[in-house]
Each structure stands twice: as structure tokens, then as C-alpha cells.
CSV table of C-alpha atoms and ligand atoms in Angstrom, one decimal:
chain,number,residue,atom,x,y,z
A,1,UNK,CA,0.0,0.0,0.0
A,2,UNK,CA,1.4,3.8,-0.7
A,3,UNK,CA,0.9,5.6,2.5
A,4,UNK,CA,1.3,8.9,3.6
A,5,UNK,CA,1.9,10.4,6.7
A,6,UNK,CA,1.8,14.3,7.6
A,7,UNK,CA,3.5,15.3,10.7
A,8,UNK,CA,5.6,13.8,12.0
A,9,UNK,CA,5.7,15.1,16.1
A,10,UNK,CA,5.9,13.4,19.0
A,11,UNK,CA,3.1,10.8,17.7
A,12,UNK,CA,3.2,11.2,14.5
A,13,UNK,CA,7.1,10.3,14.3
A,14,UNK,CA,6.6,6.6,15.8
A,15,UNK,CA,3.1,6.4,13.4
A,16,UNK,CA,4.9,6.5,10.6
A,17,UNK,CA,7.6,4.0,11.9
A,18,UNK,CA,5.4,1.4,12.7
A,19,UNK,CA,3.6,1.9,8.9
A,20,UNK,CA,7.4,1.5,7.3
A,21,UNK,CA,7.8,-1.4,9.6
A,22,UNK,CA,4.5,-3.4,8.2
A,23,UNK,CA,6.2,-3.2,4.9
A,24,UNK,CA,4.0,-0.3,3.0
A,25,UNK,CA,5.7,2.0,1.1
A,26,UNK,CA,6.0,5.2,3.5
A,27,UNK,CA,6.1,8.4,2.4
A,28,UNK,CA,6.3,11.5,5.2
A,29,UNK,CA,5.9,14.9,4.5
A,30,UNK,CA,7.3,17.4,8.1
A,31,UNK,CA,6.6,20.9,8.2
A,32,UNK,CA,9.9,21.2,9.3
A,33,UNK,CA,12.8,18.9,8.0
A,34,UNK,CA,14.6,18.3,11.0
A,35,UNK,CA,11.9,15.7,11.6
A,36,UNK,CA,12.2,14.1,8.5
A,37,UNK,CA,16.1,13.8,8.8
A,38,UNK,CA,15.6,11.9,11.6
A,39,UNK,CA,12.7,9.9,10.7
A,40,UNK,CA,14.6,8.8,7.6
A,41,UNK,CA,17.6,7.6,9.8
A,42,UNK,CA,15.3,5.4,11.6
A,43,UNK,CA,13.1,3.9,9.3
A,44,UNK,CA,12.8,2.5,5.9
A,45,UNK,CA,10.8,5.5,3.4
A,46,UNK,CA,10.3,8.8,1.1
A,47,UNK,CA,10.0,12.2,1.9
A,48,UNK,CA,8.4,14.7,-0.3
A,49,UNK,CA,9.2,18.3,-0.5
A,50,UNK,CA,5.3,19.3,-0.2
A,51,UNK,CA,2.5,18.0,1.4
A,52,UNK,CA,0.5,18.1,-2.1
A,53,UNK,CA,3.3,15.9,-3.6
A,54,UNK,CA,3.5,13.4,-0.6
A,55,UNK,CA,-0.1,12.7,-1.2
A,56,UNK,CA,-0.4,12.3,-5.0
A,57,UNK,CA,0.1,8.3,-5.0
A,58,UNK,CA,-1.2,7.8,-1.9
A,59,UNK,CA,-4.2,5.0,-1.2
A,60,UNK,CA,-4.2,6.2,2.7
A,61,UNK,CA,-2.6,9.7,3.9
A,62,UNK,CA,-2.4,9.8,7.8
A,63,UNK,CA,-2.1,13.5,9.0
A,64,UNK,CA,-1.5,14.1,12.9
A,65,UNK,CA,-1.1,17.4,13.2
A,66,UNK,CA,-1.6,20.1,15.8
A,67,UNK,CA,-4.9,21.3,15.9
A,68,UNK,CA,-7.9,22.6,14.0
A,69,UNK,CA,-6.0,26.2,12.2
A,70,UNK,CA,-3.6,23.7,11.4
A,71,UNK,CA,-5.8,21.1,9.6
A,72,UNK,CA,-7.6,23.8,7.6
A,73,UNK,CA,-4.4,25.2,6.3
A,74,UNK,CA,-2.9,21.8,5.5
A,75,UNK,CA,-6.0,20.3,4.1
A,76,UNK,CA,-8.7,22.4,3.0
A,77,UNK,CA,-8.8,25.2,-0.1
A,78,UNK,CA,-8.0,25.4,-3.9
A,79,UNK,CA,-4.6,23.9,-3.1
A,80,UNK,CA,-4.7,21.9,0.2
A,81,UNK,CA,-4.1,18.4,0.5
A,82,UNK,CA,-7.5,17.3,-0.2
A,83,UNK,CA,-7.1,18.9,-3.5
A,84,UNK,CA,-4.4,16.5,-4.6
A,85,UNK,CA,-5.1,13.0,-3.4
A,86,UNK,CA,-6.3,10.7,-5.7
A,87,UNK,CA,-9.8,9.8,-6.1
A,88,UNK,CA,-10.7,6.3,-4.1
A,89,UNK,CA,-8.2,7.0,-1.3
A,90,UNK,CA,-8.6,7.5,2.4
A,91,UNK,CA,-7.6,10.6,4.5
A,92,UNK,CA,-7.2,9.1,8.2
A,93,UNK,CA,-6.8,12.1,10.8
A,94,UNK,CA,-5.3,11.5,13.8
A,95,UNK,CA,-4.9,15.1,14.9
A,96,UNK,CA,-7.2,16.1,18.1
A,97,UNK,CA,-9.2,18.7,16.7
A,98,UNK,CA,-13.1,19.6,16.8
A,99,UNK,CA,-16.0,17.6,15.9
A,100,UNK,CA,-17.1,20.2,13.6
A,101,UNK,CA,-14.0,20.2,11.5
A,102,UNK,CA,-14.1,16.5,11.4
A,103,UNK,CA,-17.6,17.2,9.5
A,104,UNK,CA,-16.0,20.0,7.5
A,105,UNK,CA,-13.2,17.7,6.0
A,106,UNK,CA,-15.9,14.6,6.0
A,107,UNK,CA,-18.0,16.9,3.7
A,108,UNK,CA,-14.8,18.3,1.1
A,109,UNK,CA,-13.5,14.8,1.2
A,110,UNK,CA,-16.9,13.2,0.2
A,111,UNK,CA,-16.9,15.9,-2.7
A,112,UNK,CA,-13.5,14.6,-3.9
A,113,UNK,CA,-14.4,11.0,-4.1
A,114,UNK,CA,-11.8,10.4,-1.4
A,115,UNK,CA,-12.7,9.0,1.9
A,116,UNK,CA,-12.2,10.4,5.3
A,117,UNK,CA,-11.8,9.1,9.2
A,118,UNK,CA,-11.4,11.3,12.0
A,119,UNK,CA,-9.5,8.8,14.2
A,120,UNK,CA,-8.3,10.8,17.7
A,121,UNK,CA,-5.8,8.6,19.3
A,122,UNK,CA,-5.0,8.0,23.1
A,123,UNK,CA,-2.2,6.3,24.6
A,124,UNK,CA,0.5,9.2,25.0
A,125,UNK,CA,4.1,9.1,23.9
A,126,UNK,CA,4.7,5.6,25.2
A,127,UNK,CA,1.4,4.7,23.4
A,128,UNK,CA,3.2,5.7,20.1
A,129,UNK,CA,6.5,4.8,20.9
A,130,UNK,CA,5.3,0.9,21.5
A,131,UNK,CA,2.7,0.8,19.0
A,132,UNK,CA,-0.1,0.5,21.8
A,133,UNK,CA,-2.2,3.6,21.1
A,134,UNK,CA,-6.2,3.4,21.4
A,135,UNK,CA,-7.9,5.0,18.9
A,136,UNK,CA,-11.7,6.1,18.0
A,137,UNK,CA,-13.1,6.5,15.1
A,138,UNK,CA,-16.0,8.5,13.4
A,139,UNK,CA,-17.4,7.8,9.7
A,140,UNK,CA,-18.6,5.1,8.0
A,141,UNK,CA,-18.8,1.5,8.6
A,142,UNK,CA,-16.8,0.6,5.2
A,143,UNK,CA,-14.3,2.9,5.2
A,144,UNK,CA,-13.4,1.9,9.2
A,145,UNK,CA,-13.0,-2.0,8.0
A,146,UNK,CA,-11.1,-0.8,5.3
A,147,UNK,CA,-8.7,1.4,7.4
A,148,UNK,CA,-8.8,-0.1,10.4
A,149,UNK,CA,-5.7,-3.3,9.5
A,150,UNK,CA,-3.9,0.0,8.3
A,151,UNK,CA,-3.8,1.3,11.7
A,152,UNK,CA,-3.6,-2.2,13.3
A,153,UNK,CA,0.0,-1.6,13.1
A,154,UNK,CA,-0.1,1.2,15.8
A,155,UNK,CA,-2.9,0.3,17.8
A,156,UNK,CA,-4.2,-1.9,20.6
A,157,UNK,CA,-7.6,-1.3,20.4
A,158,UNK,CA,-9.3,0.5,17.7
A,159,UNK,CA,-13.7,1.1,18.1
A,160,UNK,CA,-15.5,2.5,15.7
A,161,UNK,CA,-18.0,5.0,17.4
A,162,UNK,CA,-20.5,5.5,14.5
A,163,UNK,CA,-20.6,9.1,12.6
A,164,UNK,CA,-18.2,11.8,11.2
A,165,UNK,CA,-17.0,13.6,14.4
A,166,UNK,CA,-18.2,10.7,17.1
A,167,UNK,CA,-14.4,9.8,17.4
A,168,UNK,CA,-13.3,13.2,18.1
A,169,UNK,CA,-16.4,13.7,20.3
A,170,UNK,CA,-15.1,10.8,22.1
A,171,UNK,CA,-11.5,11.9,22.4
A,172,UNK,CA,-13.2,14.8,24.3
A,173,UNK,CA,-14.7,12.1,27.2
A,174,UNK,CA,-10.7,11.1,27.3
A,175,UNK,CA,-9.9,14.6,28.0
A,176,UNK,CA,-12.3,15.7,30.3
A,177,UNK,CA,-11.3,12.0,32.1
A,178,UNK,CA,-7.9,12.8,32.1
A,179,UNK,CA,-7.6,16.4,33.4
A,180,UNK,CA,-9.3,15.8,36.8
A,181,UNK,CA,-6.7,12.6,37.5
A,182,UNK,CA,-3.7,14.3,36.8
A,183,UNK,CA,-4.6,17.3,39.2
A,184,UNK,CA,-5.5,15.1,41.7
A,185,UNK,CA,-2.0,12.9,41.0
A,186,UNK,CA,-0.5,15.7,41.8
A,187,UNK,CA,-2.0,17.1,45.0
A,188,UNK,CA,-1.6,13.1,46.5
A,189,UNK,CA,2.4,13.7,45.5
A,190,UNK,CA,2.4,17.1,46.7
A,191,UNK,CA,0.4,15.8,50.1
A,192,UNK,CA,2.8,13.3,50.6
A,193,UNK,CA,5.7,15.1,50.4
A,194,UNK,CA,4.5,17.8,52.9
A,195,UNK,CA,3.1,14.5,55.1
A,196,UNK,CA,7.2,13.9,55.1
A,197,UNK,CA,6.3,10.3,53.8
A,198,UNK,CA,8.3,8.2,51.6
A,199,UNK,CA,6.5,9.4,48.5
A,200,UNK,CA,7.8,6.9,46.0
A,201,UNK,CA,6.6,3.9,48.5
A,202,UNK,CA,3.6,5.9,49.1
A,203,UNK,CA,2.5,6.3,45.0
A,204,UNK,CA,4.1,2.9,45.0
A,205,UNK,CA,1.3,1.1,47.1
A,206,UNK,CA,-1.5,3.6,46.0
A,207,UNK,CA,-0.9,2.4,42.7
A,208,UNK,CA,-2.0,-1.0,43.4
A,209,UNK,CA,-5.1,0.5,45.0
A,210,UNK,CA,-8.4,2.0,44.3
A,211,UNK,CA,-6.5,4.9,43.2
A,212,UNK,CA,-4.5,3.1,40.5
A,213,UNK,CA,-4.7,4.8,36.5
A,214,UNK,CA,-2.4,5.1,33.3
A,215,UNK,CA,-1.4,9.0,35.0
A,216,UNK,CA,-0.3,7.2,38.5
A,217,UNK,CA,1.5,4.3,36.8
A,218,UNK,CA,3.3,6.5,34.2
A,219,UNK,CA,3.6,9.8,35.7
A,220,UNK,CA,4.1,9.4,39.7
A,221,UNK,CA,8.0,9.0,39.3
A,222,UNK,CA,8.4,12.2,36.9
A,223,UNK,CA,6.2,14.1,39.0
A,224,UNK,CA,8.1,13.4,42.1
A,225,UNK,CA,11.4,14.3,40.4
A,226,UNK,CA,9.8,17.3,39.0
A,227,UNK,CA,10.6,16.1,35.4
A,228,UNK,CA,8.5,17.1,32.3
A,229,UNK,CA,10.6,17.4,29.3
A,230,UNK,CA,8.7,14.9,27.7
A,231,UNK,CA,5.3,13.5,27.0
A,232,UNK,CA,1.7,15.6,26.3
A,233,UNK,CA,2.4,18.8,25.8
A,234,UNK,CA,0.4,21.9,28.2
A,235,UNK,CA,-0.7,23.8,25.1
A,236,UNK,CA,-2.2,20.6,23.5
A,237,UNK,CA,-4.1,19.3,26.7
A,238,UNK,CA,-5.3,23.8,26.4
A,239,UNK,CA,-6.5,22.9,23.6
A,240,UNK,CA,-8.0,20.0,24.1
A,241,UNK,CA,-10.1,21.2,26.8
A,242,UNK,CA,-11.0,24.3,25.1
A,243,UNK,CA,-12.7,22.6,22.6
A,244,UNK,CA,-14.5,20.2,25.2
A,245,UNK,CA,-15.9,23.2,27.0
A,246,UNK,CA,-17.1,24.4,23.9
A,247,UNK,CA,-18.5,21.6,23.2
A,248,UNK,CA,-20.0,21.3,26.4
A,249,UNK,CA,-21.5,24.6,26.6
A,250,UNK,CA,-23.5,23.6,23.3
A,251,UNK,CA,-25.0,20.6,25.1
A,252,UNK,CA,-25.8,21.4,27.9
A,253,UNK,CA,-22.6,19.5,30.1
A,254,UNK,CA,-21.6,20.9,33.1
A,255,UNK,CA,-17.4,20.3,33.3
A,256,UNK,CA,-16.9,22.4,36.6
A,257,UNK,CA,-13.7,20.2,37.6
A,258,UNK,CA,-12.1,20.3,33.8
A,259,UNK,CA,-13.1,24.1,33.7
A,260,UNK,CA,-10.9,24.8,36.8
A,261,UNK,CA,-8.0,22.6,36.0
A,262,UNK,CA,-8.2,24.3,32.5
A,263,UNK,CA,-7.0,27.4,34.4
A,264,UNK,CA,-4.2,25.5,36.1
A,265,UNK,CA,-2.6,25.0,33.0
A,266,UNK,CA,-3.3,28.3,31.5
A,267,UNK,CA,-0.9,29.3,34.7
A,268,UNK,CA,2.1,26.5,33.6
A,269,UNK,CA,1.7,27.9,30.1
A,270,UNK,CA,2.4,31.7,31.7
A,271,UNK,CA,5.3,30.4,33.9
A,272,UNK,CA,6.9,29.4,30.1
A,273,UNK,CA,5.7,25.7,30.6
A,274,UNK,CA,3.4,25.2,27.6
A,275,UNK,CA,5.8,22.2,25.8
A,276,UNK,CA,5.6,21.0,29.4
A,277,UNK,CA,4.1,17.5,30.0
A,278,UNK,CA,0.4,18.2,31.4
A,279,UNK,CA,1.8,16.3,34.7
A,280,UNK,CA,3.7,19.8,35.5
A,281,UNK,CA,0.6,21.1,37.0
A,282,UNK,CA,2.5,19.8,40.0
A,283,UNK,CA,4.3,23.0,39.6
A,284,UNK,CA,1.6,25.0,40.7
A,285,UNK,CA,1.5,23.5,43.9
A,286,UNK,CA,3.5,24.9,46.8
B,1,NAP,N1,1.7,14.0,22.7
B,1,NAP,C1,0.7,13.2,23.2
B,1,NAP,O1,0.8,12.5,24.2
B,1,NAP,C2,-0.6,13.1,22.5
B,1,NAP,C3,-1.5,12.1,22.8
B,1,NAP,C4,-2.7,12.0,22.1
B,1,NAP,C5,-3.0,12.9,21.1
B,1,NAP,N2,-2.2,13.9,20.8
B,1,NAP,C6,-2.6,14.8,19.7
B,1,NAP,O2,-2.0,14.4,18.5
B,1,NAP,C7,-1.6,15.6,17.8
B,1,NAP,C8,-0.1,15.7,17.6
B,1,NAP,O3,0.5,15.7,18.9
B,1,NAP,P1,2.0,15.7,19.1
B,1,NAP,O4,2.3,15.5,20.5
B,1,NAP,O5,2.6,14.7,18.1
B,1,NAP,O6,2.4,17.2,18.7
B,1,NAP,P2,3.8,17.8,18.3
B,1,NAP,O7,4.9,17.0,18.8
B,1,NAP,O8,3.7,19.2,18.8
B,1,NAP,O9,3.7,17.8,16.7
B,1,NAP,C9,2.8,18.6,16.0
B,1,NAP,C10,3.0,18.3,14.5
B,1,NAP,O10,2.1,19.1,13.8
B,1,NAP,C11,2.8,19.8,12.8
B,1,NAP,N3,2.1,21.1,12.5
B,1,NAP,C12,1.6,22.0,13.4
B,1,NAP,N4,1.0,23.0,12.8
B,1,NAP,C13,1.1,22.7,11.4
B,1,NAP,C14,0.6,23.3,10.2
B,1,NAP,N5,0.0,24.5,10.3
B,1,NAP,N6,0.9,22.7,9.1
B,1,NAP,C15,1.6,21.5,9.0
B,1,NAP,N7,2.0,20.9,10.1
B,1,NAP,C16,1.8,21.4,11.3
B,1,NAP,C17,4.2,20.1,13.4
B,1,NAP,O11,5.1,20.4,12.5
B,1,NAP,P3,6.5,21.2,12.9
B,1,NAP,O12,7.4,20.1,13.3
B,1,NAP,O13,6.9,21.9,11.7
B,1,NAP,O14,6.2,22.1,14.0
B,1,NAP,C18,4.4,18.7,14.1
B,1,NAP,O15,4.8,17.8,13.1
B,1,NAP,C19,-2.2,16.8,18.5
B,1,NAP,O16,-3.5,17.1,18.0
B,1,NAP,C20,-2.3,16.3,20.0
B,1,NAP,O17,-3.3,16.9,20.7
B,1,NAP,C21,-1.0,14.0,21.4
């Protein structure tokens, strides 16, 4: 299979590796090369000099991007991406971005002839990095059987959640999830340490607990070494929750808890920590 993947960050970069690995032919297109240097170091593949030209062969073009400015100025207009992939192909997005634009690109896609998943992933770095992500899907029910032993390569658990937009809407629940555990991660470290306990033992045996969680079992030993140079970044998780609020807001959710936290972060991001990993809201905490 010709495959195409756009963007090549944190997620994206180990995506891609695991496509090359199953033995399609790989090309990646990086906004900036330095990722594509390194990515061709690593792994077997193409790069293209353009987006457009990464995607004219393509039967499947992956994009993971940033968010939903970037998506529209990748993708969308007389020139974008859409524009050049061949009629019959797939455009997979892996990007967390808005249901709405998930509809948008649906919509353009569907009047290309091409056809389009949005496909929100979950997992983190180490999710990428071991080929263990979880990802939800929204569109329809052929185009997911037809994708879905593409992204088999990547993934341990793939669901399709039924329309355009359902797998973003769900990558939203993830979110909101999320946010509240990390905060309260945090405040147990930040307890324990002024409690003058043994903090490691103490996450240690709480993680065996009622308390236990991906954030407790990958984060507690970074957190307590104050360590964050990795991982989700603060302005994504911003972004993440901005759009859930938003989304909220329209139906009628109440998110008090993710509302709040969502201001925590806004402080890391104003103390310079927005490439931070979203467990630095410890930082906040005296
Ligand atoms: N990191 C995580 O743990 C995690 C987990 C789940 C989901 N996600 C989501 O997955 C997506 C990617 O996350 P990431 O952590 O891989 O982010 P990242 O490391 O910041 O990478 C972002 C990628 O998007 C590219 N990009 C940004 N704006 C662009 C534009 N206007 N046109 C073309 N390319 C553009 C960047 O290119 P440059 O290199 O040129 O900047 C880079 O390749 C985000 O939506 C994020 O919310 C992340």
C-alpha cells in the first residue's frame, strides 16, 4: 500500500515507523525537515518536498497534526491536500481537533471522491512509541473495515464510534477523564511530600489501590522528580479542553472540575511551561 503520513511530532514520528515497519511504502511529509532527517535515519521511506506531492500516490494519507488552524491550512482550499489526493483513497486524521471540523473535511472529502476518518488517538508518547495507542473512530462503517488493518499496526484497540465527528467527540470524554486525574496525581504527590512520607513507596502502594490509572502508573515517578521534558504537551491538553468546554457549553454539560484545571494549565503555560508534559501542573502546587 502507498501511505502517507503528515506530521511527524511526538506521535506522529513513531506512526509513521510502525507503517514503514509493516512493509508499506512510506512516504512523510514534516513541516519542518529536521523531523524528517531523523525519521529517515530510523526507518525505511520517502520524503516529499510538499504536502501536495506526498499525497499524489497515496491510497491512505495519515495526518497528525496540531490542531484545527492547522488542519484547515494543510488540508482544506483550492490547493490543500484534499485537493491532490487521488480519487478512491482514504484521509485518516489522527490530529485532536473539533468535531465540527471533522464534519467539514468529511464533507470536502466526500466531494473529492476520497474518503475520510477522524481517528483521535489515546495512549500518550509511550502509546506511540510501543505501538499501543487506542484509537476512536468517526465515519462510515466501510471505510473503518477498510482502514482499520492499516492502523492495526499502531494500535491496541481501535472502536468505531459510528458518525463523522463521534471519534473526536469521544476523544473529548478522554480529556475531560484525564484532566481531573492528573490534578488530583499531583496534589496526593504534593500531600505526601509535605506528610514527610516516603513518597515513592507511598504512590508505590497507591498504585496498586483504588486509586491506580495510566497518569499514577506512568507519571508518579516524573512528578516526584519534577521532570517534564517529555510526554503531552500543556498547550495541547489547552487545547484539548477548550474545545470540550465548547462543546459542552453547546450541550448542555456541566465540566466544573475540567473548567478549573483548565485554568491551572493556563498558569504553567504563563510560567513558560506550555511544551511542558500536562503532569507539570504539580508545579503549581506549593
Ligand atoms: N503527545 C501526546 O501525548 C498526544 C496524545 C494523544 C493525542 N495527541 C494529539 O496528537 C496531535 C499531535 O500531537 P504531538 O504530541 O505529536 O504534537 P507535536 O509534537 O507538537 O507535533 C505537532 C506536529 O504538527 C505539525 N504542525 C503543526 N502545525 C502545522 C501546520 N499548520 N501545518 C503543518 N504541520 C503542522 C508540526 O510540524 P512542525 O514540526 O513543523 O512544528 C508537528 O509535526 C495533537 O493534536 C495532539 O493533541 C498528542
Amino acid at each position: 500500500m502507498n501511505v502517507s503520513f503528515i506530521g511527524l511530532g511526538v506521535m506522529g514520528f513513531h506512526m509513521a515507523g510502525y507503517l514503514s515497519k509493516a512493509g508499506h511504502n512510506v512516504c512523510v511529509y514534516n513541516r519542518s525537515q529536521d523531523k524528517v532527517t531523523k525519521w529517515l535515519e530510523k526507518f525505511q521511506g520517502t520524503s516529499a518536498n510538499s504536502a501536495q506531492q506526498a499525497v499524489k500516490n497515496a491510497d491512505f494519507v495519515m495526518t497528525c497534526v496540531k490542531d484545527d488552524a492547522s488542519l484547515r491550512e494543510l488540508l482544506l482550499g483550492a490547493d490543500g491536500v484534499i485537493a491532490h489526493m487521488k480519487q478512491g483513497s482514504m484521509l485518516i486524521d489522527h490530529t485532536t481537533a473539533s468535531a465540527i471540523i471533522a464534519r467539514e473535511l468529511a464533507a470536502v472529502c466526500g466531494e473529492n471522491k476520497i474518503s475520510f476518518l477522524d481517528a483521535p488517538i489515546t495512549g500518550g508518547e509511550a502509546g506511540a512509541v510501543n505501538g499501543q495507542l487506542s484509537i476512536m473512530v468517526g465515519g462510515n462503517t466501510d471505510d473503518f473495515a477498510r482502514a482499520k488493518p492499516v492502523m492495526d499496526v499502531y494500535a491496541k484497540n481501535i472502536e468505531h464510534m459510528g458518525e463523522h465527528g463521534n471519534g473526536q467527540l469521544t476523544k473529548m470524554v478522554n480529556q475531560i477523564c484525564m484532566t481531573g486525574l492528573i490534578q488530583a496525581l499531583a496534589e496526593g504527590i504534593s500531600f505526601a511530600e509535605h506528610a514527610g512520607l516516603d513518597v515513592e513507596k507511598a504512590m508505590a502502594v497507591v498504585s496498586q489501590g483504588s486509586a491506580a490509572s495510566w497518569q499514577q502508573q506512568n507519571r508518579h515517578m516524573t512528578m516526584i522528580k519534577r521532570e517534564f521534558n517529555f510526554g503531552f504537551a500543556v498547550d495541547l491538553i489547552r487545547k484539548d479542553l477548550d474545545m470540550a468546554i465548547t462543546e459542552a457549553y453547546n450541550n448542555g454539560t456541566s465540566l466544573p472540575v475540567t473548567a478549573l484545571v483548565h485554568q491551572f494549565l493556563a498558569d504553567v503555560q504563563k510560567a513558560g511551561g506550555g511544551r511542558f508534559d500536562a503532569s507539570s501542573l504539580i508545579t503549581r502546587l506549593p
